[in-house]
């Protein structure tokens, strides 16, 4: 067994953890040099009289897609496995999962960012606790694939302070 596959064993897809699961899946697929399966379009069926190179390329894609599907299914909980085991390609599975769980991530990003942009330090509150709270929200957003550069992070912290800190 590939040592990277233990990553997927420890990060079984349950639904709400879709973003983390996908990140770990990509690590494993890239280590196997088949990560392209999730990024490329499904090839068209081969035409009559396809060249040997076309046939070889198509068979390679089919094998890599099957291996990708196996990694995906093996790293899902039993309920999700049953739902996806008959689905055609790895790309089909991924697109369906993104429809289901990507929206939950979008809602979570919205709620966290709303809280982040509205957070203000009160005069009597502890500054270090306040800054740690903001850093925690920024890290939670990064876990949902929403990154901010360091300058914006600093600006958000400074803007959350009362005018007495000017």
mmCIF file with all atom_site columns, C-alpha atoms in Angstrom:
data_model
loop_
_atom_site.group_PDB
_atom_site.id
_atom_site.type_symbol
_atom_site.label_atom_id
_atom_site.label_alt_id
_atom_site.label_comp_id
_atom_site.label_asym_id
_atom_site.label_entity_id
_atom_site.label_seq_id
_atom_site.pdbx_PDB_ins_code
_atom_site.Cartn_x
_atom_site.Cartn_y
_atom_site.Cartn_z
_atom_site.occupancy
_atom_site.B_iso_or_equiv
_atom_site.pdbx_formal_charge
_atom_site.auth_seq_id
_atom_site.auth_comp_id
_atom_site.auth_asym_id
_atom_site.auth_atom_id
_atom_site.pdbx_PDB_model_num
ATOM 1   C CA . UNK A 1 1   ? 0.000   0.000  0.000   1.00 0.00 ? 1   UNK A CA 1
ATOM 2   C CA . UNK A 1 2   ? 1.170   3.497  -0.847  1.00 0.00 ? 2   UNK A CA 1
ATOM 3   C CA . UNK A 1 3   ? 2.200   5.358  2.333   1.00 0.00 ? 3   UNK A CA 1
ATOM 4   C CA . UNK A 1 4   ? 0.208   8.352  1.105   1.00 0.00 ? 4   UNK A CA 1
ATOM 5   C CA . UNK A 1 5   ? -2.992  6.313  1.120   1.00 0.00 ? 5   UNK A CA 1
ATOM 6   C CA . UNK A 1 6   ? -2.894  6.332  4.932   1.00 0.00 ? 6   UNK A CA 1
ATOM 7   C CA . UNK A 1 7   ? -3.618  10.047 4.605   1.00 0.00 ? 7   UNK A CA 1
ATOM 8   C CA . UNK A 1 8   ? -6.999  9.131  3.129   1.00 0.00 ? 8   UNK A CA 1
ATOM 9   C CA . UNK A 1 9   ? -7.631  6.464  5.750   1.00 0.00 ? 9   UNK A CA 1
ATOM 10  C CA . UNK A 1 10  ? -7.277  9.100  8.448   1.00 0.00 ? 10  UNK A CA 1
ATOM 11  C CA . UNK A 1 11  ? -9.382  11.652 6.550   1.00 0.00 ? 11  UNK A CA 1
ATOM 12  C CA . UNK A 1 12  ? -12.503 9.766  5.527   1.00 0.00 ? 12  UNK A CA 1
ATOM 13  C CA . UNK A 1 13  ? -15.070 11.893 3.707   1.00 0.00 ? 13  UNK A CA 1
ATOM 14  C CA . UNK A 1 14  ? -18.176 12.343 5.809   1.00 0.00 ? 14  UNK A CA 1
ATOM 15  C CA . UNK A 1 15  ? -19.573 15.350 3.922   1.00 0.00 ? 15  UNK A CA 1
ATOM 16  C CA . UNK A 1 16  ? -18.926 18.448 5.998   1.00 0.00 ? 16  UNK A CA 1
ATOM 17  C CA . UNK A 1 17  ? -15.160 17.814 5.833   1.00 0.00 ? 17  UNK A CA 1
ATOM 18  C CA . UNK A 1 18  ? -15.202 17.933 2.009   1.00 0.00 ? 18  UNK A CA 1
ATOM 19  C CA . UNK A 1 19  ? -12.571 20.679 1.632   1.00 0.00 ? 19  UNK A CA 1
ATOM 20  C CA . UNK A 1 20  ? -10.051 18.900 3.888   1.00 0.00 ? 20  UNK A CA 1
ATOM 21  C CA . UNK A 1 21  ? -10.792 15.535 2.254   1.00 0.00 ? 21  UNK A CA 1
ATOM 22  C CA . UNK A 1 22  ? -10.278 16.970 -1.240  1.00 0.00 ? 22  UNK A CA 1
ATOM 23  C CA . UNK A 1 23  ? -6.960  18.554 -0.232  1.00 0.00 ? 23  UNK A CA 1
ATOM 24  C CA . UNK A 1 24  ? -5.738  15.194 1.086   1.00 0.00 ? 24  UNK A CA 1
ATOM 25  C CA . UNK A 1 25  ? -7.070  13.338 -1.967  1.00 0.00 ? 25  UNK A CA 1
ATOM 26  C CA . UNK A 1 26  ? -5.124  15.682 -4.253  1.00 0.00 ? 26  UNK A CA 1
ATOM 27  C CA . UNK A 1 27  ? -1.940  15.001 -2.260  1.00 0.00 ? 27  UNK A CA 1
ATOM 28  C CA . UNK A 1 28  ? -2.364  11.253 -2.747  1.00 0.00 ? 28  UNK A CA 1
ATOM 29  C CA . UNK A 1 29  ? -3.322  11.509 -6.420  1.00 0.00 ? 29  UNK A CA 1
ATOM 30  C CA . UNK A 1 30  ? -0.404  13.815 -7.184  1.00 0.00 ? 30  UNK A CA 1
ATOM 31  C CA . UNK A 1 31  ? 1.982   11.409 -5.457  1.00 0.00 ? 31  UNK A CA 1
ATOM 32  C CA . UNK A 1 32  ? 0.643   8.695  -7.804  1.00 0.00 ? 32  UNK A CA 1
ATOM 33  C CA . UNK A 1 33  ? 0.955   11.088 -10.761 1.00 0.00 ? 33  UNK A CA 1
ATOM 34  C CA . UNK A 1 34  ? -2.762  10.829 -11.540 1.00 0.00 ? 34  UNK A CA 1
ATOM 35  C CA . UNK A 1 35  ? -3.981  14.139 -10.109 1.00 0.00 ? 35  UNK A CA 1
ATOM 36  C CA . UNK A 1 36  ? -4.674  15.320 -13.654 1.00 0.00 ? 36  UNK A CA 1
ATOM 37  C CA . UNK A 1 37  ? -7.808  13.126 -13.668 1.00 0.00 ? 37  UNK A CA 1
ATOM 38  C CA . UNK A 1 38  ? -9.648  15.638 -11.453 1.00 0.00 ? 38  UNK A CA 1
ATOM 39  C CA . UNK A 1 39  ? -8.526  18.597 -13.556 1.00 0.00 ? 39  UNK A CA 1
ATOM 40  C CA . UNK A 1 40  ? -9.088  17.452 -17.151 1.00 0.00 ? 40  UNK A CA 1
ATOM 41  C CA . UNK A 1 41  ? -12.224 16.860 -19.143 1.00 0.00 ? 41  UNK A CA 1
ATOM 42  C CA . UNK A 1 42  ? -13.365 13.307 -19.737 1.00 0.00 ? 42  UNK A CA 1
ATOM 43  C CA . UNK A 1 43  ? -12.050 12.325 -23.182 1.00 0.00 ? 43  UNK A CA 1
ATOM 44  C CA . UNK A 1 44  ? -14.440 11.581 -25.991 1.00 0.00 ? 44  UNK A CA 1
ATOM 45  C CA . UNK A 1 45  ? -14.829 7.947  -27.044 1.00 0.00 ? 45  UNK A CA 1
ATOM 46  C CA . UNK A 1 46  ? -12.248 6.874  -29.589 1.00 0.00 ? 46  UNK A CA 1
ATOM 47  C CA . UNK A 1 47  ? -13.288 7.211  -33.228 1.00 0.00 ? 47  UNK A CA 1
ATOM 48  C CA . UNK A 1 48  ? -13.169 4.302  -35.652 1.00 0.00 ? 48  UNK A CA 1
ATOM 49  C CA . UNK A 1 49  ? -9.622  3.775  -36.874 1.00 0.00 ? 49  UNK A CA 1
ATOM 50  C CA . UNK A 1 50  ? -8.001  5.514  -33.883 1.00 0.00 ? 50  UNK A CA 1
ATOM 51  C CA . UNK A 1 51  ? -4.217  5.402  -33.940 1.00 0.00 ? 51  UNK A CA 1
ATOM 52  C CA . UNK A 1 52  ? -2.231  3.201  -31.581 1.00 0.00 ? 52  UNK A CA 1
ATOM 53  C CA . UNK A 1 53  ? -1.143  6.318  -29.680 1.00 0.00 ? 53  UNK A CA 1
ATOM 54  C CA . UNK A 1 54  ? -4.757  7.455  -29.264 1.00 0.00 ? 54  UNK A CA 1
ATOM 55  C CA . UNK A 1 55  ? -5.764  4.003  -28.030 1.00 0.00 ? 55  UNK A CA 1
ATOM 56  C CA . UNK A 1 56  ? -2.845  3.840  -25.584 1.00 0.00 ? 56  UNK A CA 1
ATOM 57  C CA . UNK A 1 57  ? -3.581  7.345  -24.280 1.00 0.00 ? 57  UNK A CA 1
ATOM 58  C CA . UNK A 1 58  ? -7.266  6.521  -23.833 1.00 0.00 ? 58  UNK A CA 1
ATOM 59  C CA . UNK A 1 59  ? -6.524  3.241  -22.005 1.00 0.00 ? 59  UNK A CA 1
ATOM 60  C CA . UNK A 1 60  ? -4.080  5.078  -19.716 1.00 0.00 ? 60  UNK A CA 1
ATOM 61  C CA . UNK A 1 61  ? -6.770  7.642  -18.901 1.00 0.00 ? 61  UNK A CA 1
ATOM 62  C CA . UNK A 1 62  ? -9.291  4.851  -18.162 1.00 0.00 ? 62  UNK A CA 1
ATOM 63  C CA . UNK A 1 63  ? -6.828  3.109  -15.825 1.00 0.00 ? 63  UNK A CA 1
ATOM 64  C CA . UNK A 1 64  ? -5.946  6.344  -14.036 1.00 0.00 ? 64  UNK A CA 1
ATOM 65  C CA . UNK A 1 65  ? -9.620  7.263  -13.704 1.00 0.00 ? 65  UNK A CA 1
ATOM 66  C CA . UNK A 1 66  ? -10.389 3.837  -12.194 1.00 0.00 ? 66  UNK A CA 1
ATOM 67  C CA . UNK A 1 67  ? -7.519  4.203  -9.719  1.00 0.00 ? 67  UNK A CA 1
ATOM 68  C CA . UNK A 1 68  ? -8.718  7.704  -8.805  1.00 0.00 ? 68  UNK A CA 1
ATOM 69  C CA . UNK A 1 69  ? -12.283 6.453  -8.302  1.00 0.00 ? 69  UNK A CA 1
ATOM 70  C CA . UNK A 1 70  ? -10.967 3.665  -6.064  1.00 0.00 ? 70  UNK A CA 1
ATOM 71  C CA . UNK A 1 71  ? -9.043  6.152  -3.919  1.00 0.00 ? 71  UNK A CA 1
ATOM 72  C CA . UNK A 1 72  ? -12.109 8.377  -3.714  1.00 0.00 ? 72  UNK A CA 1
ATOM 73  C CA . UNK A 1 73  ? -14.514 5.593  -2.794  1.00 0.00 ? 73  UNK A CA 1
ATOM 74  C CA . UNK A 1 74  ? -12.122 3.924  -0.347  1.00 0.00 ? 74  UNK A CA 1
ATOM 75  C CA . UNK A 1 75  ? -11.779 7.223  1.524   1.00 0.00 ? 75  UNK A CA 1
ATOM 76  C CA . UNK A 1 76  ? -15.542 7.813  1.937   1.00 0.00 ? 76  UNK A CA 1
ATOM 77  C CA . UNK A 1 77  ? -17.827 6.653  4.699   1.00 0.00 ? 77  UNK A CA 1
ATOM 78  C CA . UNK A 1 78  ? -20.045 3.677  3.805   1.00 0.00 ? 78  UNK A CA 1
ATOM 79  C CA . UNK A 1 79  ? -23.117 5.767  3.081   1.00 0.00 ? 79  UNK A CA 1
ATOM 80  C CA . UNK A 1 80  ? -21.291 7.956  0.554   1.00 0.00 ? 80  UNK A CA 1
ATOM 81  C CA . UNK A 1 81  ? -19.624 4.898  -1.008  1.00 0.00 ? 81  UNK A CA 1
ATOM 82  C CA . UNK A 1 82  ? -23.052 3.416  -1.735  1.00 0.00 ? 82  UNK A CA 1
ATOM 83  C CA . UNK A 1 83  ? -24.194 6.669  -3.325  1.00 0.00 ? 83  UNK A CA 1
ATOM 84  C CA . UNK A 1 84  ? -21.167 7.017  -5.611  1.00 0.00 ? 84  UNK A CA 1
ATOM 85  C CA . UNK A 1 85  ? -19.971 3.500  -6.412  1.00 0.00 ? 85  UNK A CA 1
ATOM 86  C CA . UNK A 1 86  ? -21.956 3.327  -9.664  1.00 0.00 ? 86  UNK A CA 1
ATOM 87  C CA . UNK A 1 87  ? -21.135 6.827  -10.845 1.00 0.00 ? 87  UNK A CA 1
ATOM 88  C CA . UNK A 1 88  ? -19.273 6.915  -14.163 1.00 0.00 ? 88  UNK A CA 1
ATOM 89  C CA . UNK A 1 89  ? -16.011 8.784  -13.661 1.00 0.00 ? 89  UNK A CA 1
ATOM 90  C CA . UNK A 1 90  ? -13.953 10.354 -10.896 1.00 0.00 ? 90  UNK A CA 1
ATOM 91  C CA . UNK A 1 91  ? -14.735 13.774 -12.369 1.00 0.00 ? 91  UNK A CA 1
ATOM 92  C CA . UNK A 1 92  ? -18.487 13.008 -12.154 1.00 0.00 ? 92  UNK A CA 1
ATOM 93  C CA . UNK A 1 93  ? -18.096 12.082 -8.489  1.00 0.00 ? 93  UNK A CA 1
ATOM 94  C CA . UNK A 1 94  ? -16.104 15.220 -7.746  1.00 0.00 ? 94  UNK A CA 1
ATOM 95  C CA . UNK A 1 95  ? -18.571 17.522 -9.489  1.00 0.00 ? 95  UNK A CA 1
ATOM 96  C CA . UNK A 1 96  ? -21.488 16.009 -7.602  1.00 0.00 ? 96  UNK A CA 1
ATOM 97  C CA . UNK A 1 97  ? -19.659 16.276 -4.265  1.00 0.00 ? 97  UNK A CA 1
ATOM 98  C CA . UNK A 1 98  ? -18.819 19.909 -5.010  1.00 0.00 ? 98  UNK A CA 1
ATOM 99  C CA . UNK A 1 99  ? -22.494 20.619 -5.700  1.00 0.00 ? 99  UNK A CA 1
ATOM 100 C CA . UNK A 1 100 ? -23.490 19.033 -2.388  1.00 0.00 ? 100 UNK A CA 1
ATOM 101 C CA . UNK A 1 101 ? -20.753 20.161 -0.050  1.00 0.00 ? 101 UNK A CA 1
ATOM 102 C CA . UNK A 1 102 ? -19.181 23.125 -1.799  1.00 0.00 ? 102 UNK A CA 1
ATOM 103 C CA . UNK A 1 103 ? -22.242 25.208 -0.931  1.00 0.00 ? 103 UNK A CA 1
ATOM 104 C CA . UNK A 1 104 ? -21.856 24.364 2.748   1.00 0.00 ? 104 UNK A CA 1
ATOM 105 C CA . UNK A 1 105 ? -18.291 25.645 2.514   1.00 0.00 ? 105 UNK A CA 1
ATOM 106 C CA . UNK A 1 106 ? -19.553 28.807 0.829   1.00 0.00 ? 106 UNK A CA 1
ATOM 107 C CA . UNK A 1 107 ? -22.052 29.399 3.627   1.00 0.00 ? 107 UNK A CA 1
ATOM 108 C CA . UNK A 1 108 ? -19.373 28.760 6.255   1.00 0.00 ? 108 UNK A CA 1
ATOM 109 C CA . UNK A 1 109 ? -16.999 31.216 4.503   1.00 0.00 ? 109 UNK A CA 1
ATOM 110 C CA . UNK A 1 110 ? -19.743 33.833 4.470   1.00 0.00 ? 110 UNK A CA 1
ATOM 111 C CA . UNK A 1 111 ? -20.583 33.410 8.158   1.00 0.00 ? 111 UNK A CA 1
ATOM 112 C CA . UNK A 1 112 ? -16.945 33.505 9.272   1.00 0.00 ? 112 UNK A CA 1
ATOM 113 C CA . UNK A 1 113 ? -16.061 36.462 7.058   1.00 0.00 ? 113 UNK A CA 1
ATOM 114 C CA . UNK A 1 114 ? -19.153 38.360 8.265   1.00 0.00 ? 114 UNK A CA 1
ATOM 115 C CA . UNK A 1 115 ? -18.072 37.791 11.869  1.00 0.00 ? 115 UNK A CA 1
ATOM 116 C CA . UNK A 1 116 ? -14.475 38.749 11.026  1.00 0.00 ? 116 UNK A CA 1
ATOM 117 C CA . UNK A 1 117 ? -15.371 42.030 9.306   1.00 0.00 ? 117 UNK A CA 1
ATOM 118 C CA . UNK A 1 118 ? -17.806 43.006 12.077  1.00 0.00 ? 118 UNK A CA 1
ATOM 119 C CA . UNK A 1 119 ? -15.575 42.168 15.041  1.00 0.00 ? 119 UNK A CA 1
ATOM 120 C CA . UNK A 1 120 ? -14.617 45.206 17.119  1.00 0.00 ? 120 UNK A CA 1
ATOM 121 C CA . UNK A 1 121 ? -12.587 45.443 20.314  1.00 0.00 ? 121 UNK A CA 1
ATOM 122 C CA . UNK A 1 122 ? -14.396 47.128 23.175  1.00 0.00 ? 122 UNK A CA 1
ATOM 123 C CA . UNK A 1 123 ? -12.432 49.504 25.385  1.00 0.00 ? 123 UNK A CA 1
ATOM 124 C CA . UNK A 1 124 ? -12.400 47.163 28.390  1.00 0.00 ? 124 UNK A CA 1
ATOM 125 C CA . UNK A 1 125 ? -11.561 43.947 26.486  1.00 0.00 ? 125 UNK A CA 1
ATOM 126 C CA . UNK A 1 126 ? -8.153  42.251 26.379  1.00 0.00 ? 126 UNK A CA 1
ATOM 127 C CA . UNK A 1 127 ? -6.305  43.128 23.146  1.00 0.00 ? 127 UNK A CA 1
ATOM 128 C CA . UNK A 1 128 ? -4.356  39.855 22.983  1.00 0.00 ? 128 UNK A CA 1
ATOM 129 C CA . UNK A 1 129 ? -7.538  37.760 23.273  1.00 0.00 ? 129 UNK A CA 1
ATOM 130 C CA . UNK A 1 130 ? -9.173  39.914 20.603  1.00 0.00 ? 130 UNK A CA 1
ATOM 131 C CA . UNK A 1 131 ? -6.228  39.530 18.179  1.00 0.00 ? 131 UNK A CA 1
ATOM 132 C CA . UNK A 1 132 ? -6.118  35.766 18.759  1.00 0.00 ? 132 UNK A CA 1
ATOM 133 C CA . UNK A 1 133 ? -9.847  35.598 17.997  1.00 0.00 ? 133 UNK A CA 1
ATOM 134 C CA . UNK A 1 134 ? -9.312  37.404 14.686  1.00 0.00 ? 134 UNK A CA 1
ATOM 135 C CA . UNK A 1 135 ? -6.334  35.201 13.806  1.00 0.00 ? 135 UNK A CA 1
ATOM 136 C CA . UNK A 1 136 ? -8.469  32.150 14.514  1.00 0.00 ? 136 UNK A CA 1
ATOM 137 C CA . UNK A 1 137 ? -11.176 33.392 12.126  1.00 0.00 ? 137 UNK A CA 1
ATOM 138 C CA . UNK A 1 138 ? -8.559  34.090 9.433   1.00 0.00 ? 138 UNK A CA 1
ATOM 139 C CA . UNK A 1 139 ? -7.163  30.567 9.840   1.00 0.00 ? 139 UNK A CA 1
ATOM 140 C CA . UNK A 1 140 ? -10.670 29.089 9.636   1.00 0.00 ? 140 UNK A CA 1
ATOM 141 C CA . UNK A 1 141 ? -11.212 30.971 6.380   1.00 0.00 ? 141 UNK A CA 1
ATOM 142 C CA . UNK A 1 142 ? -7.905  29.672 5.031   1.00 0.00 ? 142 UNK A CA 1
ATOM 143 C CA . UNK A 1 143 ? -9.061  26.130 5.823   1.00 0.00 ? 143 UNK A CA 1
ATOM 144 C CA . UNK A 1 144 ? -12.053 26.857 3.567   1.00 0.00 ? 144 UNK A CA 1
ATOM 145 C CA . UNK A 1 145 ? -9.739  27.959 0.718   1.00 0.00 ? 145 UNK A CA 1
ATOM 146 C CA . UNK A 1 146 ? -10.194 31.684 1.344   1.00 0.00 ? 146 UNK A CA 1
ATOM 147 C CA . UNK A 1 147 ? -6.790  33.313 1.709   1.00 0.00 ? 147 UNK A CA 1
ATOM 148 C CA . UNK A 1 148 ? -5.858  36.896 2.505   1.00 0.00 ? 148 UNK A CA 1
ATOM 149 C CA . UNK A 1 149 ? -2.436  38.416 2.169   1.00 0.00 ? 149 UNK A CA 1
ATOM 150 C CA . UNK A 1 150 ? -0.579  39.509 5.298   1.00 0.00 ? 150 UNK A CA 1
ATOM 151 C CA . UNK A 1 151 ? -1.271  43.219 4.689   1.00 0.00 ? 151 UNK A CA 1
ATOM 152 C CA . UNK A 1 152 ? -5.013  42.683 4.563   1.00 0.00 ? 152 UNK A CA 1
ATOM 153 C CA . UNK A 1 153 ? -4.868  40.552 7.704   1.00 0.00 ? 153 UNK A CA 1
ATOM 154 C CA . UNK A 1 154 ? -2.970  43.295 9.518   1.00 0.00 ? 154 UNK A CA 1
ATOM 155 C CA . UNK A 1 155 ? -5.397  45.955 8.262   1.00 0.00 ? 155 UNK A CA 1
ATOM 156 C CA . UNK A 1 156 ? -8.364  43.932 9.522   1.00 0.00 ? 156 UNK A CA 1
ATOM 157 C CA . UNK A 1 157 ? -6.832  43.644 12.977  1.00 0.00 ? 157 UNK A CA 1
ATOM 158 C CA . UNK A 1 158 ? -5.960  47.351 13.134  1.00 0.00 ? 158 UNK A CA 1
ATOM 159 C CA . UNK A 1 159 ? -9.406  48.413 11.897  1.00 0.00 ? 159 UNK A CA 1
ATOM 160 C CA . UNK A 1 160 ? -11.063 46.305 14.563  1.00 0.00 ? 160 UNK A CA 1
ATOM 161 C CA . UNK A 1 161 ? -9.387  48.354 17.307  1.00 0.00 ? 161 UNK A CA 1
ATOM 162 C CA . UNK A 1 162 ? -11.146 51.357 18.834  1.00 0.00 ? 162 UNK A CA 1
ATOM 163 C CA . UNK A 1 163 ? -10.009 54.890 17.944  1.00 0.00 ? 163 UNK A CA 1
ATOM 164 C CA . UNK A 1 164 ? -8.188  55.138 21.265  1.00 0.00 ? 164 UNK A CA 1
ATOM 165 C CA . UNK A 1 165 ? -5.496  52.852 19.786  1.00 0.00 ? 165 UNK A CA 1
ATOM 166 C CA . UNK A 1 166 ? -4.669  55.337 17.022  1.00 0.00 ? 166 UNK A CA 1
#
